[in-house]
GROMACS .gro file of C-alpha atoms in nm:
model
  240
    1LYS     CA    1   0.000   0.000   0.000
    2ALA     CA    2   0.105   0.361  -0.039
    3THR     CA    3   0.287   0.546   0.236
    4ASN     CA    4   0.142   0.835   0.431
    5ALA     CA    5   0.263   1.194   0.385
    6LEU     CA    6   0.584   1.122   0.580
    7GLY     CA    7   0.677   0.810   0.384
    8LEU     CA    8   0.565   0.569   0.657
    9TYR     CA    9   0.413   0.233   0.568
   10ASP     CA   10   0.136   0.044   0.749
   11MET     CA   11   0.048   0.295   1.017
   12SER     CA   12  -0.304   0.147   1.013
   13GLY     CA   13  -0.428  -0.208   1.000
   14ASN     CA   14  -0.120  -0.429   0.969
   15VAL     CA   15  -0.019  -0.522   1.325
   16ASP     CA   16  -0.104  -0.354   1.655
   17GLU     CA   17   0.202  -0.140   1.733
   18LEU     CA   18   0.345  -0.115   2.083
   19CYS     CA   19   0.416   0.226   2.236
   20TRP     CA   20   0.611   0.331   2.543
   21ASP     CA   21   0.323   0.472   2.747
   22TRP     CA   22   0.128   0.318   3.030
   23TYR     CA   23  -0.242   0.314   2.946
   24ASP     CA   24  -0.465   0.553   3.142
   25GLU     CA   25  -0.823   0.591   3.019
   26GLY     CA   26  -0.848   0.951   3.144
   27TYR     CA   27  -0.495   1.063   3.058
   28TYR     CA   28  -0.597   1.315   2.791
   29ALA     CA   29  -0.770   1.537   3.048
   30LYS     CA   30  -0.442   1.582   3.237
   31SER     CA   31  -0.183   1.536   2.962
   32PRO     CA   32   0.098   1.792   2.944
   33ALA     CA   33   0.099   1.999   2.627
   34GLU     CA   34   0.465   1.931   2.541
   35ASN     CA   35   0.610   1.584   2.476
   36PRO     CA   36   0.354   1.381   2.674
   37ARG     CA   37   0.490   1.039   2.769
   38GLY     CA   38   0.192   0.880   2.936
   39ALA     CA   39   0.094   0.804   3.293
   40ASP     CA   40   0.364   0.762   3.558
   41SER     CA   41   0.251   0.405   3.630
   42GLY     CA   42  -0.008   0.150   3.532
   43LYS     CA   43  -0.058  -0.210   3.429
   44PRO     CA   44  -0.114  -0.232   3.050
   45ARG     CA   45   0.084  -0.045   2.783
   46ILE     CA   46  -0.055   0.141   2.483
   47LEU     CA   47  -0.106  -0.016   2.139
   48ARG     CA   48  -0.182   0.188   1.827
   49GLY     CA   49  -0.281   0.144   1.463
   50GLY     CA   50  -0.517  -0.151   1.470
   51CYS     CA   51  -0.439  -0.475   1.287
   52TRP     CA   52  -0.540  -0.691   0.993
   53CYS     CA   53  -0.799  -0.888   1.190
   54LYS     CA   54  -0.996  -0.592   1.333
   55SER     CA   55  -1.258  -0.354   1.196
   56GLU     CA   56  -1.182  -0.029   1.017
   57HIS     CA   57  -1.308   0.161   1.322
   58THR     CA   58  -1.016   0.030   1.528
   59CYS     CA   59  -0.766   0.132   1.258
   60ARG     CA   60  -0.833   0.505   1.298
   61VAL     CA   61  -0.531   0.716   1.402
   62ALA     CA   62  -0.703   0.823   1.727
   63PHE     CA   63  -0.796   0.472   1.840
   64ARG     CA   64  -0.636   0.356   2.165
   65ILE     CA   65  -0.605   0.004   2.299
   66SER     CA   66  -0.383  -0.157   2.560
   67GLU     CA   67  -0.220  -0.484   2.657
   68TYR     CA   68  -0.021  -0.612   2.953
   69PRO     CA   69   0.354  -0.593   2.886
   70SER     CA   70   0.407  -0.966   2.931
   71GLU     CA   71   0.137  -1.064   2.679
   72SER     CA   72   0.205  -1.155   2.318
   73TYR     CA   73  -0.018  -1.265   2.032
   74SER     CA   74  -0.010  -1.294   1.654
   75PRO     CA   75  -0.126  -0.941   1.550
   76LEU     CA   76   0.105  -0.767   1.801
   77GLY     CA   77   0.422  -0.601   1.665
   78PHE     CA   78   0.612  -0.274   1.681
   79ARG     CA   79   0.823  -0.016   1.501
   80VAL     CA   80   1.112   0.183   1.643
   81VAL     CA   81   1.213   0.548   1.661
   82ARG     CA   82   1.529   0.740   1.745
   83SER     CA   83   1.576   1.089   1.880
   84ALA     CA   84   1.651   1.329   1.594
   85LYS     CA   85   1.965   1.536   1.570
   86GLU     CA   86   1.904   1.884   1.435
   87SER     CA   87   2.006   1.942   1.072
   88GLN     CA   88   2.106   1.577   1.019
   89PRO     CA   89   1.940   1.357   0.755
   90ALA     CA   90   1.737   1.056   0.863
   91PRO     CA   91   1.927   0.725   0.893
   92SER     CA   92   1.863   0.461   0.629
   93GLY     CA   93   1.518   0.308   0.667
   94PHE     CA   94   1.387   0.600   0.873
   95ALA     CA   95   1.187   0.913   0.802
   96LEU     CA   96   1.254   1.245   0.971
   97VAL     CA   97   0.944   1.357   1.157
   98GLU     CA   98   0.996   1.726   1.222
   99GLY     CA   99   0.867   1.856   1.553
  100GLY     CA  100   0.542   2.047   1.574
  101SER     CA  101   0.192   2.063   1.718
  102PHE     CA  102  -0.130   1.878   1.636
  103ARG     CA  103  -0.473   1.798   1.773
  104MET     CA  104  -0.452   1.462   1.949
  105GLY     CA  105  -0.761   1.251   2.005
  106SER     CA  106  -1.109   1.253   1.855
  107GLU     CA  107  -1.297   1.571   1.771
  108ASP     CA  108  -1.671   1.649   1.775
  109GLY     CA  109  -1.773   1.371   2.009
  110THR     CA  110  -1.665   1.089   1.777
  111GLY     CA  111  -1.463   0.790   1.888
  112TYR     CA  112  -1.447   0.627   2.230
  113ASP     CA  113  -1.437   0.795   2.571
  114ASP     CA  114  -1.062   0.743   2.613
  115GLU     CA  115  -1.001   0.942   2.292
  116HIS     CA  116  -1.143   1.256   2.457
  117PRO     CA  117  -1.092   1.538   2.508
  118ALA     CA  118  -0.914   1.630   2.186
  119HIS     CA  119  -0.623   1.850   2.289
  120THR     CA  120  -0.328   2.030   2.134
  121VAL     CA  121   0.005   1.857   2.181
  122SER     CA  122   0.357   1.940   2.062
  123VAL     CA  123   0.639   1.691   2.015
  124ASP     CA  124   1.007   1.730   1.940
  125GLY     CA  125   1.143   1.597   1.613
  126PHE     CA  126   1.238   1.230   1.585
  127TYR     CA  127   1.328   0.960   1.333
  128MET     CA  128   1.067   0.688   1.280
  129ALA     CA  129   1.125   0.360   1.098
  130THR     CA  130   0.937   0.362   0.769
  131HIS     CA  131   0.813   0.008   0.838
  132GLU     CA  132   0.741  -0.214   1.135
  133VAL     CA  133   1.030  -0.428   1.262
  134THR     CA  134   1.047  -0.721   1.025
  135GLN     CA  135   1.095  -1.087   1.107
  136GLU     CA  136   1.435  -1.075   0.938
  137GLU     CA  137   1.546  -0.775   1.146
  138TYR     CA  138   1.420  -0.925   1.470
  139GLU     CA  139   1.588  -1.260   1.408
  140ARG     CA  140   1.916  -1.094   1.313
  141VAL     CA  141   1.927  -0.914   1.649
  142THR     CA  142   1.776  -1.177   1.881
  143GLY     CA  143   1.852  -1.504   1.705
  144LYS     CA  144   1.486  -1.610   1.696
  145ASN     CA  145   1.160  -1.546   1.517
  146PRO     CA  146   0.860  -1.578   1.753
  147SER     CA  147   0.602  -1.495   1.485
  148GLN     CA  148   0.296  -1.716   1.448
  149PHE     CA  149   0.307  -1.647   1.075
  150ALA     CA  150   0.680  -1.715   1.053
  151ARG     CA  151   0.745  -1.635   0.688
  152GLY     CA  152   1.065  -1.439   0.745
  153GLY     CA  153   1.190  -1.158   0.527
  154SER     CA  154   0.997  -0.833   0.526
  155TYR     CA  155   0.689  -0.967   0.701
  156PRO     CA  156   0.639  -0.782   1.031
  157VAL     CA  157   0.750  -0.966   1.341
  158GLU     CA  158   0.450  -1.044   1.561
  159ASN     CA  159   0.364  -1.248   1.866
  160VAL     CA  160   0.605  -1.033   2.068
  161SER     CA  161   0.550  -0.872   2.408
  162TRP     CA  162   0.633  -0.520   2.523
  163TYR     CA  163   0.924  -0.671   2.715
  164ASP     CA  164   1.050  -0.836   2.395
  165ALA     CA  165   1.028  -0.503   2.212
  166VAL     CA  166   1.230  -0.299   2.462
  167ARG     CA  167   1.493  -0.574   2.484
  168TYR     CA  168   1.519  -0.569   2.105
  169CYS     CA  169   1.566  -0.191   2.111
  170ASN     CA  170   1.855  -0.214   2.357
  171ALA     CA  171   2.018  -0.509   2.182
  172ARG     CA  172   2.002  -0.344   1.841
  173SER     CA  173   2.136  -0.020   1.986
  174ARG     CA  174   2.432  -0.202   2.135
  175ASP     CA  175   2.499  -0.396   1.814
  176GLU     CA  176   2.519  -0.070   1.619
  177GLY     CA  177   2.732   0.119   1.870
  178LEU     CA  178   2.447   0.339   1.993
  179GLU     CA  179   2.355   0.424   2.350
  180PRO     CA  180   2.068   0.203   2.476
  181CYS     CA  181   1.763   0.396   2.595
  182TYR     CA  182   1.610   0.153   2.846
  183TYR     CA  183   1.730   0.060   3.192
  184VAL     CA  184   1.609  -0.051   3.533
  185LEU     CA  185   1.735   0.039   3.878
  186ASP     CA  186   1.897  -0.241   4.074
  187ASP     CA  187   1.803  -0.343   4.427
  188SER     CA  188   2.098  -0.181   4.602
  189SER     CA  189   2.071   0.134   4.805
  190LEU     CA  190   2.258   0.310   4.525
  191HIS     CA  191   1.984   0.228   4.273
  192ARG     CA  192   2.238   0.193   3.996
  193ARG     CA  193   2.125   0.188   3.636
  194VAL     CA  194   2.131  -0.159   3.483
  195ASP     CA  195   2.080  -0.232   3.114
  196ILE     CA  196   1.761  -0.439   3.092
  197TYR     CA  197   1.922  -0.679   2.845
  198THR     CA  198   2.182  -0.771   3.107
  199TRP     CA  199   1.913  -0.837   3.367
  200HIS     CA  200   1.698  -1.054   3.145
  201ASP     CA  201   1.699  -1.358   3.373
  202VAL     CA  202   1.597  -1.153   3.676
  203TYR     CA  203   1.320  -0.949   3.524
  204PHE     CA  204   1.193  -1.166   3.239
  205GLY     CA  205   1.269  -1.524   3.336
  206ASP     CA  206   1.037  -1.773   3.502
  207GLY     CA  207   0.939  -1.641   3.840
  208GLY     CA  208   1.095  -1.303   3.759
  209LYS     CA  209   0.984  -0.994   3.944
  210ASP     CA  210   0.833  -0.671   3.825
  211ALA     CA  211   1.074  -0.392   3.737
  212GLU     CA  212   1.038  -0.018   3.710
  213PHE     CA  213   1.151   0.062   3.359
  214HIS     CA  214   1.304   0.394   3.266
  215CYS     CA  215   1.389   0.560   2.936
  216ASP     CA  216   1.687   0.787   2.882
  217TRP     CA  217   1.527   1.027   2.637
  218SER     CA  218   1.864   1.185   2.554
  219ALA     CA  219   2.016   0.852   2.437
  220ASN     CA  220   2.068   0.805   2.062
  221GLY     CA  221   1.961   0.440   2.052
  222TYR     CA  222   1.639   0.276   1.942
  223ARG     CA  223   1.319   0.299   2.143
  224LEU     CA  224   0.944   0.261   2.111
  225PRO     CA  225   0.750   0.574   2.011
  226THR     CA  226   0.540   0.751   2.267
  227GLU     CA  227   0.170   0.748   2.202
  228ALA     CA  228   0.183   1.116   2.103
  229GLU     CA  229   0.475   1.059   1.864
  230TRP     CA  230   0.293   0.768   1.704
  231GLU     CA  231  -0.030   0.961   1.644
  232TYR     CA  232   0.157   1.270   1.522
  233ALA     CA  233   0.344   1.061   1.266
  234ALA     CA  234   0.033   0.866   1.165
  235ARG     CA  235  -0.147   1.195   1.096
  236GLY     CA  236   0.137   1.310   0.872
  237GLY     CA  237   0.315   1.555   1.102
  238ALA     CA  238   0.264   1.923   1.182
  239GLY     CA  239  -0.067   2.084   1.105
  240LYS     CA  240  -0.250   1.753   1.042
   0.00000   0.00000   0.00000
C-alpha cells in the first residue's frame, strides 16, 4: 500500500504497534501539552494502529487500545524510533518527523471515551522507521523469530510482548554502537542503572519480578514511540 505523507508504511491495520506509554483511560484530560509520555505508572501499555484482523473503526489514528507488557499474540508487533539530531538527515530506513503541534484525540464527540478530550500537543522531532520491525530484522538481532506467521523476510514480526520489544531496542542499539535507551534500577541502596538486556533472567525469566523501567530520552539508541509521537506521525506531522 502507499505510504502516508511522511513516507511511513502500514500505520493502520497491519499489526497492533506497541508504544512506550502506560495506558490511562483519562490521561488526555491531564496530559501535558509538550512531549507527553503517558501516565507515571499503570498495568497495561498502549497499542496503536489496529491490525489486519480488526474492523476499520479500530484502525483510525485516534484509536487507543492496551495490553499487559508480558502478553504476546499474533497481531502484536512494533516499530522503532530514534531521537533526531538537528540538521542531520534521517538514517537509512527511517523518516525524519519534524517537531510540531497537532490535535490529538477525537474531535466532535466521535470515537471512544478514552479518545477525549481532543487536545493540542507538541512533540520534538524524531526519526521513525518507515516500516514495522520485520521478522528478518528481529531474528538478526535476537537469534529467533517468535512470529505465528513465521514467513521471514519483510513480514512484520509479531507475537512479541512489550518486554520483547524494549529488549530488542537495547540489543540493536548495542549492536550498532548506539547508546541504549532503556534501563532498570537495581536493588541496592545506590539504585544503579542496569541495562535491561543484562538483567533478562531476573526481570523476564520464570518467576521473575516486576521492574520499574526507565527511558533515557537523551540517548541516541532505538526505542518505542510515545503514544503522542505515534499519532503525530500517523497523521502526517505538523498541522495535520
